[in-house]
mmCIF file of C-alpha atoms in Angstrom:
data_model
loop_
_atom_site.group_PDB
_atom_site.id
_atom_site.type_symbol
_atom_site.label_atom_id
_atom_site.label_comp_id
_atom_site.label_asym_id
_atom_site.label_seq_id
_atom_site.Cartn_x
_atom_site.Cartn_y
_atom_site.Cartn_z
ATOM 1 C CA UNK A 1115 -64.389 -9.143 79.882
ATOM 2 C CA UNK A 1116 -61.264 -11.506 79.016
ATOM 3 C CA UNK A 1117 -57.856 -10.215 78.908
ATOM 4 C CA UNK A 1118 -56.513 -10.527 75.839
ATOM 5 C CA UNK A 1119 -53.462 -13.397 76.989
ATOM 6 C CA UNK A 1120 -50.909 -12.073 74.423
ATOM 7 C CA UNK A 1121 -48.797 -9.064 76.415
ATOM 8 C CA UNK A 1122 -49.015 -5.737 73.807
ATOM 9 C CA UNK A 1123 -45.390 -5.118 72.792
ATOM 10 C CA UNK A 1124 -43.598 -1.680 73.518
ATOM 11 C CA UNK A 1125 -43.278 0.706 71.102
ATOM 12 C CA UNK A 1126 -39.606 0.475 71.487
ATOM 13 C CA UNK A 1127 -39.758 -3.454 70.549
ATOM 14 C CA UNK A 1128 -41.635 -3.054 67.602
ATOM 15 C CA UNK A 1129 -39.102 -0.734 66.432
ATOM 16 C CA UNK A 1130 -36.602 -3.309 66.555
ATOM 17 C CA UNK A 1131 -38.476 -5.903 65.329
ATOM 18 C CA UNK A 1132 -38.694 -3.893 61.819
ATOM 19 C CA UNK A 1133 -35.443 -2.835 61.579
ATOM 20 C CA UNK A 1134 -34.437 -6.818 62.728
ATOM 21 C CA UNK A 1135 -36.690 -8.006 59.312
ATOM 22 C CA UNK A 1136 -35.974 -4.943 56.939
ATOM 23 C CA UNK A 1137 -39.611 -3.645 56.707
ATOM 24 C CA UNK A 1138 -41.621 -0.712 56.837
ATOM 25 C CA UNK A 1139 -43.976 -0.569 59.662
ATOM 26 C CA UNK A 1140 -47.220 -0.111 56.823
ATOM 27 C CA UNK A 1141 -45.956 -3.354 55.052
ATOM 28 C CA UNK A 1142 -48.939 -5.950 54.308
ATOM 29 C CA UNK A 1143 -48.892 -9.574 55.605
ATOM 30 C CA UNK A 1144 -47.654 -10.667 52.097
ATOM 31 C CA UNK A 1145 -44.380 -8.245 52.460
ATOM 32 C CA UNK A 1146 -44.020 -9.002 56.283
ATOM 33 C CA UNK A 1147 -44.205 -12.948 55.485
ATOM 34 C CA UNK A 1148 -41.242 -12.508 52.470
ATOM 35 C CA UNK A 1149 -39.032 -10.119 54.747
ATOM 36 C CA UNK A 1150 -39.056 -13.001 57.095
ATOM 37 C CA UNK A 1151 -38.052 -15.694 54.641
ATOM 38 C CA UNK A 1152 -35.269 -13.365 52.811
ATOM 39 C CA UNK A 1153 -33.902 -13.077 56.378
ATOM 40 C CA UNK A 1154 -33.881 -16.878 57.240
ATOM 41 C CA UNK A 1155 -32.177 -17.137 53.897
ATOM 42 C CA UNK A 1156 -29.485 -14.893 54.558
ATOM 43 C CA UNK A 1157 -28.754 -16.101 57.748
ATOM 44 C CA UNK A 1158 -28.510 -19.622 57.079
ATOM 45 C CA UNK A 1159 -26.311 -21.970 59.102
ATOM 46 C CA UNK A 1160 -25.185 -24.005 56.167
ATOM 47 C CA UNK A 1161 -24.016 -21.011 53.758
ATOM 48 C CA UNK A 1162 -20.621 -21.087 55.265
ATOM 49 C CA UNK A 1163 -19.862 -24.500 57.125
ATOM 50 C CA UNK A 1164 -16.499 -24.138 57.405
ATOM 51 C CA UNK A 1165 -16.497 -21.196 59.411
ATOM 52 C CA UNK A 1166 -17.578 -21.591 63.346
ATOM 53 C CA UNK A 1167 -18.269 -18.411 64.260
ATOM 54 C CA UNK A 1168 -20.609 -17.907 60.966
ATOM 55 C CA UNK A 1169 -22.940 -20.908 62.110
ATOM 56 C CA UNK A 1170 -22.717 -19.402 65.966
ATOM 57 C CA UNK A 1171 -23.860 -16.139 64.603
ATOM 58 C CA UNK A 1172 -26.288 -16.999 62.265
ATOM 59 C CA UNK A 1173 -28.213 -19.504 64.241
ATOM 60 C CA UNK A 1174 -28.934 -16.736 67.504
ATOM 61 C CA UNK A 1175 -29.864 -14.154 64.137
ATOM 62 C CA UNK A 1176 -32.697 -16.641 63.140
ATOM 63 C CA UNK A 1177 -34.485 -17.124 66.611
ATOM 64 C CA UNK A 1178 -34.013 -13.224 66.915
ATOM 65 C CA UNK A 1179 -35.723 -13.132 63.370
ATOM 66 C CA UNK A 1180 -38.491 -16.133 64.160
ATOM 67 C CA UNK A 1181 -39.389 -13.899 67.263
ATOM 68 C CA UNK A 1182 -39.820 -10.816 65.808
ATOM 69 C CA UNK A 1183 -41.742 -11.847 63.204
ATOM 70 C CA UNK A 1184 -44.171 -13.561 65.275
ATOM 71 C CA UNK A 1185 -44.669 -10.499 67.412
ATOM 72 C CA UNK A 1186 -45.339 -8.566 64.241
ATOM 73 C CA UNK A 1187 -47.500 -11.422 62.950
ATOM 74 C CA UNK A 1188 -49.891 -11.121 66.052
ATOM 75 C CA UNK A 1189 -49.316 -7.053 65.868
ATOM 76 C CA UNK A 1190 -50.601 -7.149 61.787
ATOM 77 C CA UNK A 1191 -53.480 -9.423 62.557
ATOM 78 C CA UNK A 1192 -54.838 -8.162 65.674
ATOM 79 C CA UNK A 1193 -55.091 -4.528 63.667
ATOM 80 C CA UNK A 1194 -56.813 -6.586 60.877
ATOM 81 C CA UNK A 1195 -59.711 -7.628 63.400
ATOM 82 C CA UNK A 1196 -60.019 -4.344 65.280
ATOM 83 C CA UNK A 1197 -61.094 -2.631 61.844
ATOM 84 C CA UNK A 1198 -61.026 1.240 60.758
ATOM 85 C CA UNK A 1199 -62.598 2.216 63.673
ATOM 86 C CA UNK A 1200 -59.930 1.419 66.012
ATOM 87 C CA UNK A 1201 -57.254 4.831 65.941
ATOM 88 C CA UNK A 1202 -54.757 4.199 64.207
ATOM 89 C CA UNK A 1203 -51.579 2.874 66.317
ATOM 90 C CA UNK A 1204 -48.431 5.122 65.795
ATOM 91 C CA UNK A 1205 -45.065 2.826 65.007
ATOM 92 C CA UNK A 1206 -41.749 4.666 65.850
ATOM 93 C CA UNK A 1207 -39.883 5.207 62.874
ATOM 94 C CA UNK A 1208 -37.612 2.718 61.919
ATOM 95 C CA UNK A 1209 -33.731 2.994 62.770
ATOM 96 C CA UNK A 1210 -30.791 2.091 61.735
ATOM 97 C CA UNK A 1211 -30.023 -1.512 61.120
ATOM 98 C CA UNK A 1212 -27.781 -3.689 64.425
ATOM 99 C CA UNK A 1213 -26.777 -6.288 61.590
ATOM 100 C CA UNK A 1214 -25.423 -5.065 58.679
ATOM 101 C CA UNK A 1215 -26.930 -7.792 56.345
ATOM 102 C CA UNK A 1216 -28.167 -6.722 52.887
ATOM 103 C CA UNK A 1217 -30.729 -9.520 51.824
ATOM 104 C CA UNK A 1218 -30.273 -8.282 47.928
ATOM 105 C CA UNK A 1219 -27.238 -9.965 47.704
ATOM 106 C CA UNK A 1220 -27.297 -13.217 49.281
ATOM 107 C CA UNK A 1221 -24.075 -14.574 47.971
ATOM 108 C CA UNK A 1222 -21.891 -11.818 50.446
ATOM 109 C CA UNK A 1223 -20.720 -12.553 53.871
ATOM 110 C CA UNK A 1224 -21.440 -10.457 56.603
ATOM 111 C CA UNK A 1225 -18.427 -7.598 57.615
ATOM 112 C CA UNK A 1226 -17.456 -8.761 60.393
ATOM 113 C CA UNK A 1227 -16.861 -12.530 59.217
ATOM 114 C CA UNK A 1228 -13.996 -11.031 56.701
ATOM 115 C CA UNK A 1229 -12.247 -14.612 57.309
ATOM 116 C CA UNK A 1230 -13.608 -16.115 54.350
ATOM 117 C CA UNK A 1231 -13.832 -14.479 50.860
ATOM 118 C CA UNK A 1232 -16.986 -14.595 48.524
ATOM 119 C CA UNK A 1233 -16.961 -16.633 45.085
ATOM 120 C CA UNK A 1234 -16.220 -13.232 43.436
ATOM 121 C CA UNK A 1235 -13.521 -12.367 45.600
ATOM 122 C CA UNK A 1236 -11.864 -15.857 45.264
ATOM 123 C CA UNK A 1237 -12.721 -15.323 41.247
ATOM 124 C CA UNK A 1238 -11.082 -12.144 41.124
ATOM 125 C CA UNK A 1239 -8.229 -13.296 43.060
ATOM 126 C CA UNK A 1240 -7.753 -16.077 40.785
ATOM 127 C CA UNK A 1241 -8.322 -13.922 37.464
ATOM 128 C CA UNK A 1242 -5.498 -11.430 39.141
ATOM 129 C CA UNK A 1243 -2.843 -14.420 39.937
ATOM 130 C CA UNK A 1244 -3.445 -15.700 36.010
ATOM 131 C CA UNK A 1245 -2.938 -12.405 35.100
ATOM 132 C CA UNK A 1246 0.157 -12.121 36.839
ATOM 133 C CA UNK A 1247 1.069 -14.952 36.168
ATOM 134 C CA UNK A 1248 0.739 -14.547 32.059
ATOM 135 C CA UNK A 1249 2.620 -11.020 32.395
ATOM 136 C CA UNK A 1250 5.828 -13.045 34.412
ATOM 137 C CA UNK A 1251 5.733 -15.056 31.339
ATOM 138 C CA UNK A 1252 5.449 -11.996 28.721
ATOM 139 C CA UNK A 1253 8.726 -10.733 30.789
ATOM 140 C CA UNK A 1254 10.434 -13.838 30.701
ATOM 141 C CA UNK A 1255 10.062 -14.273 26.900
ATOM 142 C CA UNK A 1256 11.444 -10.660 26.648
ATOM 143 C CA UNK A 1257 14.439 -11.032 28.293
ATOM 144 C CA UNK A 1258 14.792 -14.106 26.414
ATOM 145 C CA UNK A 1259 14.567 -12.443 23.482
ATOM 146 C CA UNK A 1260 17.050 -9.881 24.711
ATOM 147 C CA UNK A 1261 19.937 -12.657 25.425
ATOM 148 C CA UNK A 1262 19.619 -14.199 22.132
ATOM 149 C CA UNK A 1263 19.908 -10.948 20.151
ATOM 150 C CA UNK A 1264 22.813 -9.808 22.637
ATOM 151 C CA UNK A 1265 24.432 -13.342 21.636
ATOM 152 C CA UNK A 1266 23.743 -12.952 17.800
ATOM 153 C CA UNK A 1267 24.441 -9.200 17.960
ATOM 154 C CA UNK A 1268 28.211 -9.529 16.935
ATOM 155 C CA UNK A 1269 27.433 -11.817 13.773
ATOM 156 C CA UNK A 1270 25.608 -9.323 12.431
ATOM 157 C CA UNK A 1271 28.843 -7.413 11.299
ATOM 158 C CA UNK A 1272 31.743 -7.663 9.366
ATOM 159 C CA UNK A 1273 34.664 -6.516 10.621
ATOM 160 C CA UNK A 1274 37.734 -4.747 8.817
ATOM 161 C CA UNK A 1275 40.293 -2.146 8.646
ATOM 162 C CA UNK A 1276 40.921 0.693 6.034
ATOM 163 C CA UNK A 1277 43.971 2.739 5.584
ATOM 164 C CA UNK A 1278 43.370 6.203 5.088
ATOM 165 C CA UNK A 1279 46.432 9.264 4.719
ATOM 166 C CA UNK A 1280 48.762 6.478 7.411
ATOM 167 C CA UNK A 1281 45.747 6.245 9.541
ATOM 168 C CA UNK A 1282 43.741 2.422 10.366
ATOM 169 C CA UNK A 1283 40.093 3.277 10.739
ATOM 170 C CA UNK A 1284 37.902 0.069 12.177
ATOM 171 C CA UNK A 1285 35.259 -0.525 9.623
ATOM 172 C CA UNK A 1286 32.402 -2.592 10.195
ATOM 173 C CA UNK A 1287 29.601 -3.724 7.461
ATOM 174 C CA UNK A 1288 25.873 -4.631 7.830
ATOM 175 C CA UNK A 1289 25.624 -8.359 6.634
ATOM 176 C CA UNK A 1290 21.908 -7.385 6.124
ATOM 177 C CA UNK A 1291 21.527 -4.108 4.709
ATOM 178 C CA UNK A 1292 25.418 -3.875 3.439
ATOM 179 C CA UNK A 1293 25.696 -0.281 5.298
ATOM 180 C CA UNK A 1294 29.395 0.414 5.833
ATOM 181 C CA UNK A 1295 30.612 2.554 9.014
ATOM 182 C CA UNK A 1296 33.898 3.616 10.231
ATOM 183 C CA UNK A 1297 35.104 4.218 13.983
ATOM 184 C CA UNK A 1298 37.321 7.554 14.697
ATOM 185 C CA UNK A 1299 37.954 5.903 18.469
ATOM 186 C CA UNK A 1300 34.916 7.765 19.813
ATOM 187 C CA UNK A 1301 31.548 6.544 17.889
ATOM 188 C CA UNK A 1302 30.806 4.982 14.578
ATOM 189 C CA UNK A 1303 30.507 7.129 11.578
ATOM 190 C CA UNK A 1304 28.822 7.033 7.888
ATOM 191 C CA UNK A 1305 31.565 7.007 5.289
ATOM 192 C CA UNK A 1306 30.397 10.259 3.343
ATOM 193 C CA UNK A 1307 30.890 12.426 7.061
ATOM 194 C CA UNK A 1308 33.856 14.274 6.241
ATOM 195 C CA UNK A 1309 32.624 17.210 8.153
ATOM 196 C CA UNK A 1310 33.136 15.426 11.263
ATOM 197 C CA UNK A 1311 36.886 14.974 10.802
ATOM 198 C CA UNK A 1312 38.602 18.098 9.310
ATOM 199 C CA UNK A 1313 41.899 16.584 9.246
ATOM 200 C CA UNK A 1314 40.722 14.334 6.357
ATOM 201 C CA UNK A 1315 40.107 16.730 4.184
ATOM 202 C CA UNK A 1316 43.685 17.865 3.614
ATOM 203 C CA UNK A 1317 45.100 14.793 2.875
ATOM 204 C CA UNK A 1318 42.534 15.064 0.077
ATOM 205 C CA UNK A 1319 43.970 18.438 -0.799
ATOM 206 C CA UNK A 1320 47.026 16.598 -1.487
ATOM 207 C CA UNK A 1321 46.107 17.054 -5.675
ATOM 208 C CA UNK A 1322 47.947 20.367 -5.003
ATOM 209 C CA UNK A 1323 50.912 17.651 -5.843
ATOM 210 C CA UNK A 1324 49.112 17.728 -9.603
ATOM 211 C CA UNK A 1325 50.659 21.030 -10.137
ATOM 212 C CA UNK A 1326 54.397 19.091 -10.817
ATOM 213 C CA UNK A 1327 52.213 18.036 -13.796
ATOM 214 C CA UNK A 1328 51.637 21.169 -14.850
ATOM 215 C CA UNK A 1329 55.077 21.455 -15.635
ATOM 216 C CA UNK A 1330 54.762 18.447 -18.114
ATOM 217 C CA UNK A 1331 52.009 19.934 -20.193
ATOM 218 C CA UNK A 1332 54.703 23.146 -20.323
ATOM 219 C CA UNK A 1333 57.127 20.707 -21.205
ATOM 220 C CA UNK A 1334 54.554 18.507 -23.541
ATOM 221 C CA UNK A 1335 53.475 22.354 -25.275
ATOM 222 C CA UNK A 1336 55.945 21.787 -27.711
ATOM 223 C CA UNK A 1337 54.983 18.188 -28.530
ATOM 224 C CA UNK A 1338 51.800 19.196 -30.190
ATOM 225 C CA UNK A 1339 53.183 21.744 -32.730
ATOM 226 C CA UNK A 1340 55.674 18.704 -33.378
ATOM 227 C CA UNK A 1341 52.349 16.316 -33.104
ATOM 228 C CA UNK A 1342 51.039 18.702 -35.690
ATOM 229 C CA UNK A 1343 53.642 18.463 -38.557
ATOM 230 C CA UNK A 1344 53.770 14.674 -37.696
ATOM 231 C CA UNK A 1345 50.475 14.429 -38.853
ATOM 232 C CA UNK A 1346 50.622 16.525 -41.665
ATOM 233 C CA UNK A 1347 54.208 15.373 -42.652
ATOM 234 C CA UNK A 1348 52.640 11.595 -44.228
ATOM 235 C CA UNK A 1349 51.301 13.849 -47.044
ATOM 236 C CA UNK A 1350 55.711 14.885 -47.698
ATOM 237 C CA UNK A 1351 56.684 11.625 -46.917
ATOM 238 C CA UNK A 1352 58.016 11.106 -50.620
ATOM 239 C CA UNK A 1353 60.133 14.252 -50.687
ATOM 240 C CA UNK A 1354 61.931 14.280 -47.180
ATOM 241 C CA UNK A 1355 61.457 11.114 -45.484
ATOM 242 C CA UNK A 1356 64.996 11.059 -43.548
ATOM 243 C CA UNK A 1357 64.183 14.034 -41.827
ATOM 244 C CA UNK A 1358 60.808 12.623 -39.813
ATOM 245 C CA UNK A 1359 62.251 9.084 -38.452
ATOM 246 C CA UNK A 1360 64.515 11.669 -36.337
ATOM 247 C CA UNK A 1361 61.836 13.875 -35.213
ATOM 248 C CA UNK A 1362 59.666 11.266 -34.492
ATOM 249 C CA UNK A 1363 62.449 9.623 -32.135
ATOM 250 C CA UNK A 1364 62.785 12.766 -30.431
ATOM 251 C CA UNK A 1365 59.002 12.991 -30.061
ATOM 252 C CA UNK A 1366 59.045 9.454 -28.463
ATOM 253 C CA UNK A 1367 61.660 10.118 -25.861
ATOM 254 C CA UNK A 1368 59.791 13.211 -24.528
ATOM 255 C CA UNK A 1369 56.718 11.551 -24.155
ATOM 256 C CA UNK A 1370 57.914 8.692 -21.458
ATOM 257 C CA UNK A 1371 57.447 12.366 -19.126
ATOM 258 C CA UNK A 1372 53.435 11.928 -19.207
ATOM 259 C CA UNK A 1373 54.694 8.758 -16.911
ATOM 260 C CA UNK A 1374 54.118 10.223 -13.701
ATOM 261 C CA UNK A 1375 50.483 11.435 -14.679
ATOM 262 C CA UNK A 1376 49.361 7.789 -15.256
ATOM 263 C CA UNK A 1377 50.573 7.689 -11.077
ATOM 264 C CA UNK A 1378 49.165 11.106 -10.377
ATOM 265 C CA UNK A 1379 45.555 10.679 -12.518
ATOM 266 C CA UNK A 1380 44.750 7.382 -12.406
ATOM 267 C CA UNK A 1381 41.242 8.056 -12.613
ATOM 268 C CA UNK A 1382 40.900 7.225 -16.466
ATOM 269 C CA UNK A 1383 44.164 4.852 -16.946
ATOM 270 C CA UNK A 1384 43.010 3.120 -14.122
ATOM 271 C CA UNK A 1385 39.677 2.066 -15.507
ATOM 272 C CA UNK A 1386 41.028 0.997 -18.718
ATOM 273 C CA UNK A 1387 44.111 -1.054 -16.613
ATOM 274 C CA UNK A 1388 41.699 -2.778 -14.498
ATOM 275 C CA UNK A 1389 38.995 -3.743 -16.825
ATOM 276 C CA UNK A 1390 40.866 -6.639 -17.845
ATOM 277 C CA UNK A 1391 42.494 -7.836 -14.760
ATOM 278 C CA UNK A 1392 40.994 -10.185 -12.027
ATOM 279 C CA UNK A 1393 41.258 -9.030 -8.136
ATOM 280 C CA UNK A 1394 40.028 -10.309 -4.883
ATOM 281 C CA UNK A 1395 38.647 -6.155 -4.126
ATOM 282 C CA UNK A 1396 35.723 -4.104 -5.729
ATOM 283 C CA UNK A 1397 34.198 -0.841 -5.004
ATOM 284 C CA UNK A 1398 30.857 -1.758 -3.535
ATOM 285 C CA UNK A 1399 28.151 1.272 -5.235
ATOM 286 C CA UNK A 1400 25.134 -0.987 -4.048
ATOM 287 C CA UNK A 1401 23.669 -3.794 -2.750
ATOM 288 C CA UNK A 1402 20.011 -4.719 -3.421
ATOM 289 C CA UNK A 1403 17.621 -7.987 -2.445
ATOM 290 C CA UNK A 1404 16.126 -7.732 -6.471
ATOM 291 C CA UNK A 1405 18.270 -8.377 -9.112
ATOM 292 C CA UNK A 1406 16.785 -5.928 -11.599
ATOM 293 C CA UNK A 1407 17.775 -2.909 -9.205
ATOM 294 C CA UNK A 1408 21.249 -4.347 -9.199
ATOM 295 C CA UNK A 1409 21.300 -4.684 -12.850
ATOM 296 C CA UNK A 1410 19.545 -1.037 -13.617
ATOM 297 C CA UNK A 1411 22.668 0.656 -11.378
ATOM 298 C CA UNK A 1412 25.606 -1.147 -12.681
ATOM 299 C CA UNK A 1413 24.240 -0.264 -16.646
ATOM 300 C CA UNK A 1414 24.204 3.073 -15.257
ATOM 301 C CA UNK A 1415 27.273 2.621 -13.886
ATOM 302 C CA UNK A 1416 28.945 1.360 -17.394
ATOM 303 C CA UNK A 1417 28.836 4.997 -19.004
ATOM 304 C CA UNK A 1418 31.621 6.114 -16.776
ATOM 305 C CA UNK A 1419 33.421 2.704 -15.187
ATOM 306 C CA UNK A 1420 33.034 0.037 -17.932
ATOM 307 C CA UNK A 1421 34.136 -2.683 -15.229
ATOM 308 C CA UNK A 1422 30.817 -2.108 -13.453
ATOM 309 C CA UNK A 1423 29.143 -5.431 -12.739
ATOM 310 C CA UNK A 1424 26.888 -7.159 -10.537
ATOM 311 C CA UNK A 1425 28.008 -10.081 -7.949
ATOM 312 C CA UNK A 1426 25.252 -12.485 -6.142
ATOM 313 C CA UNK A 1427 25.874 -13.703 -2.921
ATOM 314 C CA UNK A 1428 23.882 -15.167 -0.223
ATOM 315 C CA UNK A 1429 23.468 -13.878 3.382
ATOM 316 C CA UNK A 1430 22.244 -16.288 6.114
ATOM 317 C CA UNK A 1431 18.933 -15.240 7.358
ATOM 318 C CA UNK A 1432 17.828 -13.446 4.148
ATOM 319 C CA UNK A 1433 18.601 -15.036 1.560
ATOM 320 C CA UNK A 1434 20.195 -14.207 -2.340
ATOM 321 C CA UNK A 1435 21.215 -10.478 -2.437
ATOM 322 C CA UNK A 1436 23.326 -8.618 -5.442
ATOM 323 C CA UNK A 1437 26.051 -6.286 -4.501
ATOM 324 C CA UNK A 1438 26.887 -3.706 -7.568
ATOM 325 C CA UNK A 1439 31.441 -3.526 -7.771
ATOM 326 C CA UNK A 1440 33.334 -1.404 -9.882
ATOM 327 C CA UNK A 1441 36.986 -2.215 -11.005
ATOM 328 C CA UNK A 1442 39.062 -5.564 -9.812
ATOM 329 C CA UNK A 1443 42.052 -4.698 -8.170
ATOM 330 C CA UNK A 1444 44.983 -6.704 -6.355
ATOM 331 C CA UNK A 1445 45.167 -4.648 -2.967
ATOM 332 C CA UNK A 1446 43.307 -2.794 -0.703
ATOM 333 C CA UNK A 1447 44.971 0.499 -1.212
ATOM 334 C CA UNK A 1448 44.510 0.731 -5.220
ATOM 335 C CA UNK A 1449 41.307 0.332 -4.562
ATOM 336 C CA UNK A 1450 41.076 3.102 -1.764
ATOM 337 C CA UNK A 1451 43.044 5.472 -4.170
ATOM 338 C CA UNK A 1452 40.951 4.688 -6.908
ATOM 339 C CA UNK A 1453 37.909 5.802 -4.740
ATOM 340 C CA UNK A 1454 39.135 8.534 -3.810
ATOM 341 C CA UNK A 1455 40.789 9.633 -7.319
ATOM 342 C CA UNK A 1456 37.198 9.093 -8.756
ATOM 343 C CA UNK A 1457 35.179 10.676 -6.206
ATOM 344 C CA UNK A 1458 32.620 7.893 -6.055
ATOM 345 C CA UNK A 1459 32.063 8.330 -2.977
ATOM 346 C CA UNK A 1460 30.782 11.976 -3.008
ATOM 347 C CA UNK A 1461 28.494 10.899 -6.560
ATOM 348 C CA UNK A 1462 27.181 7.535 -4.032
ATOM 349 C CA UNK A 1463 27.496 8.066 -0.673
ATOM 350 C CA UNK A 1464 28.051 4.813 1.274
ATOM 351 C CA UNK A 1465 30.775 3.332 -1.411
ATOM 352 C CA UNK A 1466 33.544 1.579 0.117
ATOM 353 C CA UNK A 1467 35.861 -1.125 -0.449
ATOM 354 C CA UNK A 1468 34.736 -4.927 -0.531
ATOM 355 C CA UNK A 1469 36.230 -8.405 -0.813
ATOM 356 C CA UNK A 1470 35.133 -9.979 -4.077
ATOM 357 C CA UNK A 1471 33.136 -13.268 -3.245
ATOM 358 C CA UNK A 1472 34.794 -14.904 -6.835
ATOM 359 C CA UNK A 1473 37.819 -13.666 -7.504
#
């Protein structure tokens, strides 16, 4: 009887010839053969060149990897000769894996040879930096942005004063949207706030002064019973007409008293004063981008302030826009006491003085 020339491996060699190609003890030929190829592949010299200790490594993991498969080899085909009635040979169980190498994905490097990235690391790497890269630029635009509109910021208003009761208020004006705001040292304020300075409201109390006209009209009582016979005295003409010339010169000199009411009530003098006259201010009711809005508001505006009318400028940026004035007046502060004699401000809140563009 020959001895069979090929030593039988140890249980405890087999064990680590499995877990060396990744196979199940029962595999077939066929899967032992394929397990041995995936391995070569993964440990292949070439797959990173530029890394010594990779080719080192790999190279001593392939003649591990020839060996054991060649011990299996003769293992598998030795139990295909011997036949069913041989008893079957008990494999250990297989164990846990000395190389942590995962032949389902090829294109990964092995833990400890962290030196060197994968493609998908180096992708993502890459896909982070343009990332970065397009968010510096999003940031730089912004703050570019930023500068510009801190540059154009003070253009964007026009600056002026208004006298109010002996009091200078800074008032600035949207070249845009025409939106008028005064300062009262603290913060900027809409025109129609009175609430937020009480003071204001008693110079407007100042029409308490009306009551010295009061004493006209008690003086004036007596006109219109004159006023009366005046009328009715064209009629008697032919039988006393000495007598009226001297009434009526009476009647004249006690009517130069209504004076001061044309100072104290302007409000409907004013109108008819102004309608004729030509003034670098207006009352500013409106401004609107369509001219047909502009129009519609100053025929509105006609019923009660016949000088109502509708001035086209241009602002930079936005083109043709149509402010909507009332009355023309010489200064500044007839036009302030006109808006406030009138109230406009309380029927269209907003309303303040402008400068006329044609005077």
């Amino acid at each position: 009887m020959t001895e069979d020339p090929t030593p039988t491996p140890r249980p405890e060699d087999l064990a680590q010839d499995y877990d060396l190609l990744q196979i199940d003890p029962d595999c077939s030929p066929a899967e032992l053969h394929f397990a041995f190829e995936k391995m070569i592949a993964a440990w292949d010299p070439d797959r990173f060149p530029h890394v010594q200790s990779w080719k080192e490594t790999s190279e001593k993991k392939q003649r591990e990897v020839r060996e054991a498969y060649e011990r299996l080899r003769v293992l598998h085909a030795a139990r295909e000769m011997s036949g069913p009635e041989d008893p079957p040979r008990t494999d250990p169980p297989p164990t846990l894996l000395s190389v942590p190498v995962n032949p389902a994905r090829d294109d990964e490097a092995p833990a400890e040879e962290d030196e060197v990235p994968p493609r998908e690391t180096a992708k993502a790497r890459f896909g982070s930096a343009v990332s970065r890269r397009s968010w510096l630029a999003a940031a730089g635009v912004m703050i570019g942005l930023l500068l510009i509109l801190a540059l154009l910021w003070p253009g964007l208003y026009h600056y002026e004063t208004v006298r109010l009761d002996g009091k200078d208020y800074p008032l600035r004006i949207n070249r845009l949207t025409s939106r008028a705001q005064y300062s009262d040292g603290r913060q900027w304020l809409d025109p129609p706030l009175p609430a937020a300075a009480p003071p204001a409201p008693a110079p407007l109390a100042a029409p308490p002064a009306l009551a010295p006209p009061a004493e006209p009209p008690a003086s004036a009582a007596p006109p219109p019973p004159f006023a009366a016979p005046v009328v009715v005295a064209p009629p008697a003409e032919p039988h006393a007409v000495p007598t009226p010339p001297a009434k009526a010169i009476t009647i004249p000199r006690e009517k130069p008293a209504p004076a001061p009411r044309i100072g104290t009530a302007p409000a409907a003098d004013r109108t008819r004063v102004n309608a004729g006259l030509k003034g670098r201010y207006g009352i500013q009711v409106g401004a609107y981008p369509e001219k047909a809005k502009a129009e519609a508001q100053a025929s509105a505006l006609r019923a009660k302030y016949p000088t109502a009318r509708v001035e086209a400028i241009r602002i930079e940026g936005k083109g043709p826009w149509h402010r909507v004035l009332v009355g023309r007046f010489e200064n500044r502060d007839d036009a302030l006491r006109y808006l406030k004699d009138h109230r406009i401000g309380e029927a269209y809140p907003g309303t303040f003085v402008q400068t006329s563009a044609r005077p």
